[in-house]
CSV table of C-alpha atoms and ligand atoms in Angstrom, one decimal:
chain,number,residue,atom,x,y,z
A,1,UNK,CA,-17.1,10.5,-10.3
A,2,UNK,CA,-20.8,9.8,-8.1
A,3,UNK,CA,-22.4,13.1,-8.2
A,4,UNK,CA,-23.7,13.0,-4.0
A,5,UNK,CA,-27.6,12.9,-3.5
A,6,UNK,CA,-29.0,14.6,-0.3
A,7,UNK,CA,-30.8,11.4,1.4
A,8,UNK,CA,-30.3,10.5,4.5
A,9,UNK,CA,-27.8,8.7,5.1
A,10,UNK,CA,-28.8,4.8,5.6
A,11,UNK,CA,-26.2,2.2,7.4
A,12,UNK,CA,-26.4,-1.6,6.4
A,13,UNK,CA,-25.4,-3.3,9.1
A,14,UNK,CA,-21.7,-5.0,7.7
A,15,UNK,CA,-23.0,-8.8,8.7
A,16,UNK,CA,-25.6,-8.3,6.3
A,17,UNK,CA,-24.3,-7.1,3.4
A,18,UNK,CA,-20.5,-9.0,1.2
A,19,UNK,CA,-18.5,-7.0,0.4
A,20,UNK,CA,-15.2,-7.9,-2.4
A,21,UNK,CA,-12.3,-5.6,-1.8
A,22,UNK,CA,-9.6,-4.7,-3.7
A,23,UNK,CA,-7.2,-3.3,-1.7
A,24,UNK,CA,-4.4,-1.3,-2.8
A,25,UNK,CA,-1.4,-1.2,-0.3
A,26,UNK,CA,2.9,-0.6,0.2
A,27,UNK,CA,4.7,-1.2,3.0
A,28,UNK,CA,4.2,-0.6,7.0
A,29,UNK,CA,0.8,1.7,6.7
A,30,UNK,CA,-1.3,-0.1,4.0
A,31,UNK,CA,0.2,-3.5,5.5
A,32,UNK,CA,-1.5,-2.4,8.7
A,33,UNK,CA,-5.1,-1.3,6.9
A,34,UNK,CA,-4.5,-5.1,4.6
A,35,UNK,CA,-4.7,-6.6,8.3
A,36,UNK,CA,-7.1,-5.6,9.3
A,37,UNK,CA,-9.9,-6.0,6.6
A,38,UNK,CA,-8.3,-9.7,6.4
A,39,UNK,CA,-9.7,-10.1,10.0
A,40,UNK,CA,-13.2,-9.2,8.8
A,41,UNK,CA,-13.5,-10.2,5.1
A,42,UNK,CA,-13.7,-13.9,3.8
A,43,UNK,CA,-10.4,-14.9,1.5
A,44,UNK,CA,-12.5,-14.6,-1.3
A,45,UNK,CA,-13.6,-11.2,-0.8
A,46,UNK,CA,-10.4,-10.1,0.1
A,47,UNK,CA,-7.5,-9.4,-2.5
A,48,UNK,CA,-4.6,-7.0,-2.0
A,49,UNK,CA,-2.1,-5.6,-5.4
A,50,UNK,CA,1.1,-4.3,-3.3
A,51,UNK,CA,3.5,-2.0,-4.9
A,52,UNK,CA,6.8,-3.6,-6.0
A,53,UNK,CA,8.2,-0.2,-7.6
A,54,UNK,CA,10.6,-0.3,-3.8
A,55,UNK,CA,11.8,-3.5,-5.6
A,56,UNK,CA,15.9,-4.4,-6.3
A,57,UNK,CA,18.5,-6.4,-6.5
A,58,UNK,CA,21.3,-6.2,-3.5
A,59,UNK,CA,24.1,-8.7,-2.3
A,60,UNK,CA,22.7,-10.5,-5.5
A,61,UNK,CA,19.3,-11.3,-4.5
A,62,UNK,CA,16.0,-10.0,-5.7
A,63,UNK,CA,14.3,-7.7,-2.8
A,64,UNK,CA,10.3,-6.9,-2.5
A,65,UNK,CA,10.1,-4.2,0.8
A,66,UNK,CA,6.0,-4.1,0.5
A,67,UNK,CA,5.2,-7.3,-0.7
A,68,UNK,CA,7.3,-9.3,2.0
A,69,UNK,CA,6.0,-6.1,4.7
A,70,UNK,CA,2.0,-7.4,3.6
A,71,UNK,CA,2.6,-10.9,4.0
A,72,UNK,CA,4.9,-11.1,7.2
A,73,UNK,CA,2.0,-8.7,8.7
A,74,UNK,CA,-0.7,-11.1,7.8
A,75,UNK,CA,0.9,-14.4,8.8
A,76,UNK,CA,2.2,-12.5,11.8
A,77,UNK,CA,5.3,-12.5,11.4
A,78,UNK,CA,6.2,-9.3,11.6
A,79,UNK,CA,7.9,-7.3,13.5
A,80,UNK,CA,5.6,-5.0,16.0
A,81,UNK,CA,8.1,-2.2,16.5
A,82,UNK,CA,9.3,-1.5,13.2
A,83,UNK,CA,6.3,-2.8,11.1
A,84,UNK,CA,9.0,-4.1,8.9
A,85,UNK,CA,11.2,-7.1,9.2
A,86,UNK,CA,10.0,-10.6,11.0
A,87,UNK,CA,9.4,-10.9,14.6
A,88,UNK,CA,12.4,-12.6,17.0
A,89,UNK,CA,14.8,-11.7,14.0
A,90,UNK,CA,18.7,-12.5,14.3
A,91,UNK,CA,21.3,-10.1,12.3
A,92,UNK,CA,24.5,-12.6,11.8
A,93,UNK,CA,24.4,-13.3,7.8
A,94,UNK,CA,24.3,-8.6,7.6
A,95,UNK,CA,26.8,-8.7,10.5
A,96,UNK,CA,29.1,-11.1,9.3
A,97,UNK,CA,28.5,-9.6,5.4
A,98,UNK,CA,29.9,-6.1,6.9
A,99,UNK,CA,32.8,-7.6,8.4
A,100,UNK,CA,33.8,-8.8,5.5
A,101,UNK,CA,33.7,-5.6,4.3
A,102,UNK,CA,30.5,-5.9,2.2
A,103,UNK,CA,27.0,-3.6,2.7
A,104,UNK,CA,25.4,-3.5,5.8
A,105,UNK,CA,23.1,0.2,5.4
A,106,UNK,CA,19.4,-2.4,3.6
A,107,UNK,CA,19.3,-4.3,7.4
A,108,UNK,CA,18.4,-7.7,6.8
A,109,UNK,CA,17.7,-10.2,9.3
A,110,UNK,CA,19.1,-14.3,8.5
A,111,UNK,CA,14.9,-15.3,8.5
A,112,UNK,CA,14.4,-12.5,6.2
A,113,UNK,CA,17.1,-13.8,4.2
A,114,UNK,CA,15.4,-17.2,3.9
A,115,UNK,CA,12.4,-15.7,1.6
A,116,UNK,CA,15.1,-13.3,-0.4
A,117,UNK,CA,17.1,-16.3,-1.3
A,118,UNK,CA,14.4,-18.8,-1.6
A,119,UNK,CA,13.0,-16.2,-4.4
A,120,UNK,CA,15.3,-15.4,-6.0
A,121,UNK,CA,16.3,-19.1,-6.5
A,122,UNK,CA,12.6,-19.4,-8.0
A,123,UNK,CA,12.9,-16.5,-10.3
A,124,UNK,CA,15.8,-17.7,-11.5
A,125,UNK,CA,14.5,-20.6,-12.5
A,126,UNK,CA,12.4,-19.1,-14.6
A,127,UNK,CA,9.3,-18.3,-12.6
A,128,UNK,CA,7.2,-14.8,-11.7
A,129,UNK,CA,7.0,-13.0,-8.6
A,130,UNK,CA,3.3,-13.8,-8.6
A,131,UNK,CA,3.0,-17.4,-8.4
A,132,UNK,CA,6.7,-17.2,-6.7
A,133,UNK,CA,4.2,-14.9,-3.8
A,134,UNK,CA,1.2,-17.2,-4.3
A,135,UNK,CA,3.5,-19.9,-2.9
A,136,UNK,CA,4.9,-18.7,-0.1
A,137,UNK,CA,0.9,-16.8,1.4
A,138,UNK,CA,0.1,-20.4,1.4
A,139,UNK,CA,3.3,-21.5,3.5
A,140,UNK,CA,3.1,-18.9,5.6
A,141,UNK,CA,-0.5,-19.8,6.2
A,142,UNK,CA,-1.9,-16.7,4.4
A,143,UNK,CA,-5.4,-17.5,3.3
A,144,UNK,CA,-6.3,-13.8,1.7
A,145,UNK,CA,-5.1,-13.7,-1.9
A,146,UNK,CA,-2.4,-11.2,-2.1
A,147,UNK,CA,-0.4,-9.7,-5.6
A,148,UNK,CA,2.2,-7.6,-6.9
A,149,UNK,CA,1.1,-5.7,-9.0
A,150,UNK,CA,3.3,-6.6,-11.7
A,151,UNK,CA,5.6,-9.2,-12.7
A,152,UNK,CA,7.1,-6.8,-14.7
A,153,UNK,CA,10.0,-4.5,-13.3
A,154,UNK,CA,8.7,-1.3,-12.0
A,155,UNK,CA,11.3,0.8,-10.5
A,156,UNK,CA,10.4,3.7,-8.9
A,157,UNK,CA,13.5,6.7,-9.0
A,158,UNK,CA,13.6,9.6,-6.7
A,159,UNK,CA,14.1,13.1,-8.6
A,160,UNK,CA,16.3,14.2,-6.2
A,161,UNK,CA,19.1,17.7,-6.1
A,162,UNK,CA,21.2,15.4,-6.0
A,163,UNK,CA,20.1,14.2,-9.2
A,164,UNK,CA,17.9,10.5,-9.6
A,165,UNK,CA,18.3,8.1,-6.9
A,166,UNK,CA,17.6,5.1,-7.0
A,167,UNK,CA,14.3,4.4,-5.0
A,168,UNK,CA,16.0,3.0,-1.7
A,169,UNK,CA,18.9,4.2,-2.7
A,170,UNK,CA,17.4,6.9,-1.3
A,171,UNK,CA,14.9,5.4,1.1
A,172,UNK,CA,17.3,3.8,2.9
A,173,UNK,CA,20.5,4.3,2.0
A,174,UNK,CA,20.5,8.0,2.0
A,175,UNK,CA,17.5,8.3,5.3
A,176,UNK,CA,15.3,10.4,2.9
A,177,UNK,CA,17.1,13.6,3.0
A,178,UNK,CA,18.3,15.1,-0.6
A,179,UNK,CA,15.3,17.6,-1.2
A,180,UNK,CA,12.6,15.4,-3.7
A,181,UNK,CA,11.5,17.2,-6.8
A,182,UNK,CA,9.8,14.6,-8.8
A,183,UNK,CA,9.0,10.9,-8.8
A,184,UNK,CA,9.5,8.3,-11.6
A,185,UNK,CA,8.2,4.9,-12.9
A,186,UNK,CA,10.9,3.3,-15.0
A,187,UNK,CA,9.4,0.3,-17.3
A,188,UNK,CA,5.3,1.4,-16.1
A,189,UNK,CA,4.2,1.8,-20.0
A,190,UNK,CA,5.7,-2.2,-20.3
A,191,UNK,CA,4.2,-3.0,-16.7
A,192,UNK,CA,1.5,-5.3,-17.3
A,193,UNK,CA,-0.7,-6.0,-14.2
A,194,UNK,CA,-0.2,-9.4,-12.6
A,195,UNK,CA,-2.6,-12.1,-13.2
A,196,UNK,CA,-5.8,-11.8,-11.5
A,197,UNK,CA,-5.4,-8.1,-10.5
A,198,UNK,CA,-7.7,-7.0,-14.0
A,199,UNK,CA,-10.0,-9.5,-12.8
A,200,UNK,CA,-10.2,-9.2,-8.6
A,201,UNK,CA,-10.9,-5.4,-9.9
A,202,UNK,CA,-13.7,-6.5,-12.9
A,203,UNK,CA,-15.3,-7.7,-9.5
A,204,UNK,CA,-14.5,-6.0,-7.3
A,205,UNK,CA,-17.5,-3.7,-4.9
A,206,UNK,CA,-14.6,-1.0,-3.7
A,207,UNK,CA,-11.4,-0.7,-3.9
A,208,UNK,CA,-9.2,0.7,-0.9
A,209,UNK,CA,-6.2,3.0,-1.0
A,210,UNK,CA,-4.9,2.3,2.4
A,211,UNK,CA,-2.4,4.7,4.0
A,212,UNK,CA,0.3,4.5,2.1
A,213,UNK,CA,2.6,7.0,1.0
A,214,UNK,CA,0.3,8.3,-2.3
A,215,UNK,CA,4.0,9.3,-4.0
A,216,UNK,CA,5.4,6.5,-3.8
A,217,UNK,CA,3.3,3.6,-2.7
A,218,UNK,CA,0.3,4.3,-4.7
A,219,UNK,CA,1.1,6.6,-7.2
A,220,UNK,CA,3.2,2.8,-9.0
A,221,UNK,CA,0.3,0.7,-8.6
A,222,UNK,CA,-2.3,2.9,-10.4
A,223,UNK,CA,-0.3,3.6,-12.8
A,224,UNK,CA,-0.1,0.1,-13.9
A,225,UNK,CA,-4.0,0.3,-12.9
A,226,UNK,CA,-5.6,2.5,-13.8
A,227,UNK,CA,-6.5,1.0,-17.4
A,228,UNK,CA,-7.9,-1.6,-15.4
A,229,UNK,CA,-9.8,0.4,-12.5
A,230,UNK,CA,-11.1,3.2,-15.9
A,231,UNK,CA,-11.9,0.4,-18.1
A,232,UNK,CA,-14.9,-1.3,-15.2
A,233,UNK,CA,-17.9,-1.9,-16.4
A,234,UNK,CA,-20.6,1.4,-16.1
A,235,UNK,CA,-22.1,0.9,-13.0
A,236,UNK,CA,-24.5,-2.1,-12.8
A,237,UNK,CA,-28.2,-1.6,-10.7
A,238,UNK,CA,-27.0,1.8,-9.2
A,239,UNK,CA,-23.9,-0.4,-7.6
A,240,UNK,CA,-21.3,2.1,-9.3
A,241,UNK,CA,-17.4,1.1,-7.6
A,242,UNK,CA,-16.1,3.0,-4.9
A,243,UNK,CA,-12.8,3.8,-4.2
A,244,UNK,CA,-12.0,4.8,-0.9
A,245,UNK,CA,-8.9,6.1,0.4
A,246,UNK,CA,-7.7,6.5,3.8
A,247,UNK,CA,-5.3,9.2,4.7
A,248,UNK,CA,-1.7,9.3,5.9
A,249,UNK,CA,-1.2,12.4,6.9
A,250,UNK,CA,-2.7,12.8,9.9
A,251,UNK,CA,-2.8,16.6,11.4
A,252,UNK,CA,0.0,17.3,8.7
A,253,UNK,CA,2.0,14.8,9.7
A,254,UNK,CA,3.4,11.4,8.3
A,255,UNK,CA,2.9,8.4,10.8
A,256,UNK,CA,6.4,7.5,9.8
A,257,UNK,CA,8.1,7.8,6.7
A,258,UNK,CA,8.2,10.7,4.0
A,259,UNK,CA,5.2,11.1,3.1
A,260,UNK,CA,4.6,14.6,5.1
A,261,UNK,CA,8.4,15.5,3.2
A,262,UNK,CA,7.9,14.8,0.4
A,263,UNK,CA,4.7,17.2,-0.1
A,264,UNK,CA,6.7,20.1,1.2
A,265,UNK,CA,9.3,19.7,-1.2
A,266,UNK,CA,7.1,19.6,-3.8
A,267,UNK,CA,5.8,23.3,-2.2
A,268,UNK,CA,2.2,22.0,-0.9
A,269,UNK,CA,1.2,22.2,2.6
A,270,UNK,CA,1.5,18.4,3.9
A,271,UNK,CA,-2.5,17.5,5.4
A,272,UNK,CA,-5.4,15.1,4.7
A,273,UNK,CA,-6.8,17.7,2.1
A,274,UNK,CA,-3.8,17.3,-0.1
A,275,UNK,CA,-3.9,14.1,-0.5
A,276,UNK,CA,-7.3,13.8,-1.4
A,277,UNK,CA,-6.8,16.3,-4.1
A,278,UNK,CA,-4.5,14.3,-5.2
A,279,UNK,CA,-6.4,11.2,-5.7
A,280,UNK,CA,-9.4,13.6,-7.1
A,281,UNK,CA,-10.8,12.1,-9.9
A,282,UNK,CA,-11.1,8.7,-8.7
A,283,UNK,CA,-11.5,8.2,-5.6
A,284,UNK,CA,-15.2,8.5,-4.4
A,285,UNK,CA,-14.7,7.9,-0.8
A,286,UNK,CA,-12.3,9.6,1.5
A,287,UNK,CA,-11.2,9.1,5.2
A,288,UNK,CA,-9.4,11.5,7.2
A,289,UNK,CA,-8.5,11.5,11.1
A,290,UNK,CA,-10.9,12.5,13.9
A,291,UNK,CA,-8.5,15.8,14.4
A,292,UNK,CA,-8.3,17.0,10.5
A,293,UNK,CA,-12.6,17.4,11.0
A,294,UNK,CA,-12.4,21.0,9.9
A,295,UNK,CA,-10.6,20.1,7.0
A,296,UNK,CA,-13.8,17.5,5.9
A,297,UNK,CA,-16.2,21.2,4.6
A,298,UNK,CA,-13.1,21.2,2.1
A,299,UNK,CA,-13.1,17.5,0.8
A,300,UNK,CA,-16.3,17.3,0.2
A,301,UNK,CA,-16.7,20.3,-2.5
A,302,UNK,CA,-13.8,17.9,-4.2
A,303,UNK,CA,-16.9,15.6,-4.2
A,304,UNK,CA,-16.4,12.6,-2.3
A,305,UNK,CA,-17.9,10.7,0.4
A,306,UNK,CA,-16.2,11.7,3.8
A,307,UNK,CA,-16.0,9.6,6.8
A,308,UNK,CA,-14.1,11.4,10.1
A,309,UNK,CA,-12.6,8.1,12.8
A,310,UNK,CA,-9.8,7.1,14.4
A,311,UNK,CA,-7.0,5.9,12.0
A,312,UNK,CA,-4.3,5.5,14.0
A,313,UNK,CA,-3.4,2.1,13.8
A,314,UNK,CA,-1.0,1.4,17.5
A,315,UNK,CA,-2.8,-1.8,17.8
A,316,UNK,CA,-4.3,-5.0,16.0
A,317,UNK,CA,-7.7,-3.8,17.6
A,318,UNK,CA,-7.4,0.0,16.0
A,319,UNK,CA,-6.7,-2.3,12.2
A,320,UNK,CA,-9.9,-4.0,12.5
A,321,UNK,CA,-11.7,-1.0,14.0
A,322,UNK,CA,-10.6,1.1,11.2
A,323,UNK,CA,-11.5,-1.9,8.6
A,324,UNK,CA,-15.2,-2.0,9.5
A,325,UNK,CA,-15.4,1.5,9.3
A,326,UNK,CA,-14.2,1.6,5.7
A,327,UNK,CA,-16.7,-0.8,4.6
A,328,UNK,CA,-19.5,-0.1,6.4
A,329,UNK,CA,-18.5,3.6,5.0
A,330,UNK,CA,-18.6,2.0,1.8
A,331,UNK,CA,-22.2,-0.2,2.4
A,332,UNK,CA,-23.7,3.5,3.1
A,333,UNK,CA,-25.3,5.6,1.0
A,334,UNK,CA,-25.2,9.0,1.1
B,1,GDP,P1,6.2,2.0,3.4
B,1,GDP,O1,5.9,1.5,1.9
B,1,GDP,O2,6.8,0.6,4.9
B,1,GDP,O3,7.0,3.4,3.5
B,1,GDP,O4,4.5,2.1,3.7
B,1,GDP,P2,3.4,2.4,3.0
B,1,GDP,O5,3.5,3.7,2.0
B,1,GDP,O6,2.0,1.8,3.3
B,1,GDP,O7,3.5,3.7,4.6
B,1,GDP,C1,3.8,4.8,4.4
B,1,GDP,C2,2.7,5.8,5.3
B,1,GDP,O8,1.1,5.5,6.3
B,1,GDP,C3,3.6,6.8,5.9
B,1,GDP,O9,2.8,8.2,5.1
B,1,GDP,C4,1.6,6.6,7.1
B,1,GDP,O10,2.7,8.3,7.6
B,1,GDP,C5,1.5,6.1,7.0
B,1,GDP,N1,1.4,5.5,8.2
B,1,GDP,C6,1.5,4.1,8.9
B,1,GDP,N2,1.3,4.1,9.9
B,1,GDP,C7,-0.4,4.7,9.8
B,1,GDP,C8,-1.6,4.1,10.2
B,1,GDP,O11,-1.3,3.7,11.5
B,1,GDP,N3,-2.4,5.5,9.8
B,1,GDP,C9,-2.8,5.7,8.8
B,1,GDP,N4,-3.8,6.9,8.8
B,1,GDP,N5,-1.5,6.1,8.5
B,1,GDP,C10,-0.1,5.2,8.4
B,2,CA,CA1,7.3,0.9,0.0
């Protein structure tokens, strides 16, 4: 880990610094910051590596919720109200499936279904997820690189007081109600990073851990990529790899989803500090919200550089602003 120097802070203006960034993202929270970064960075300077631990098969289709959320968001196709699924969506297919007695608990819109049908067809032909994702991104006009964390299956299992549940079973079908006891990522030991992920990490100036759920969005990615991150060559000419995390917990609460509930059920008080502690030893820079500024000294004591910023992304401008703050922070020597 990079020791903090007591030198005065030197800000390098963003416009004069070219930074190669790898962003690690889950779904909704990750996609928003990835979109902010994509508004600033050139396509060749941003690679987004996305969690696939949530992937599952449903109605005979291969569904990759976080990958689709990131792609729809970058392409401007996402539903702005939910953050997931497509804008101007219709629900004819799923309501007719329900009328026939089929499962309707996983909400699949008509446009969204097209993605899953075509992806499944190509997977059955023997193509891999990263290749299909690359082609879909091209079709959707996404210029930055989006890579699933692995082409091999990794499946997040939520260990609960009602037994082990596949992630979507816990998250959507059971609405995160069972008490969480732990998590495991089946297949992770056999999973290789998808093509391009290792290379992107090798040449990155910084890895940005988006404000995604640490337990079930970021940990699966880190489990697959940790060797690539740890095996980076030694710092070059005083420019070590910065690893910067943005807290998904604001004021002790998750903006959306079960992250805070998970911390509580695991016996940890949810806070930006709890997130920082989870990433201790890996992360060099940590961003927390303004309303959590009182936690800054404690986060600093974890040997991380800190930034207090507005981290709630309600509008596209908020996303861009946070991305800019993050990039300026990395370009800051303390
Ligand atoms: P999922 O896969 O769709 O559940 O999405 P992620 O794991 O990427 O994101 C869920 C996490 O994002 C939750 O813990 C939220 O608290 C966090 N989140 C969502 N929106 C925001 C935001 O605008 N700012 C911050 N800091 N966190 C957010
Ligand atoms: Ca997810």
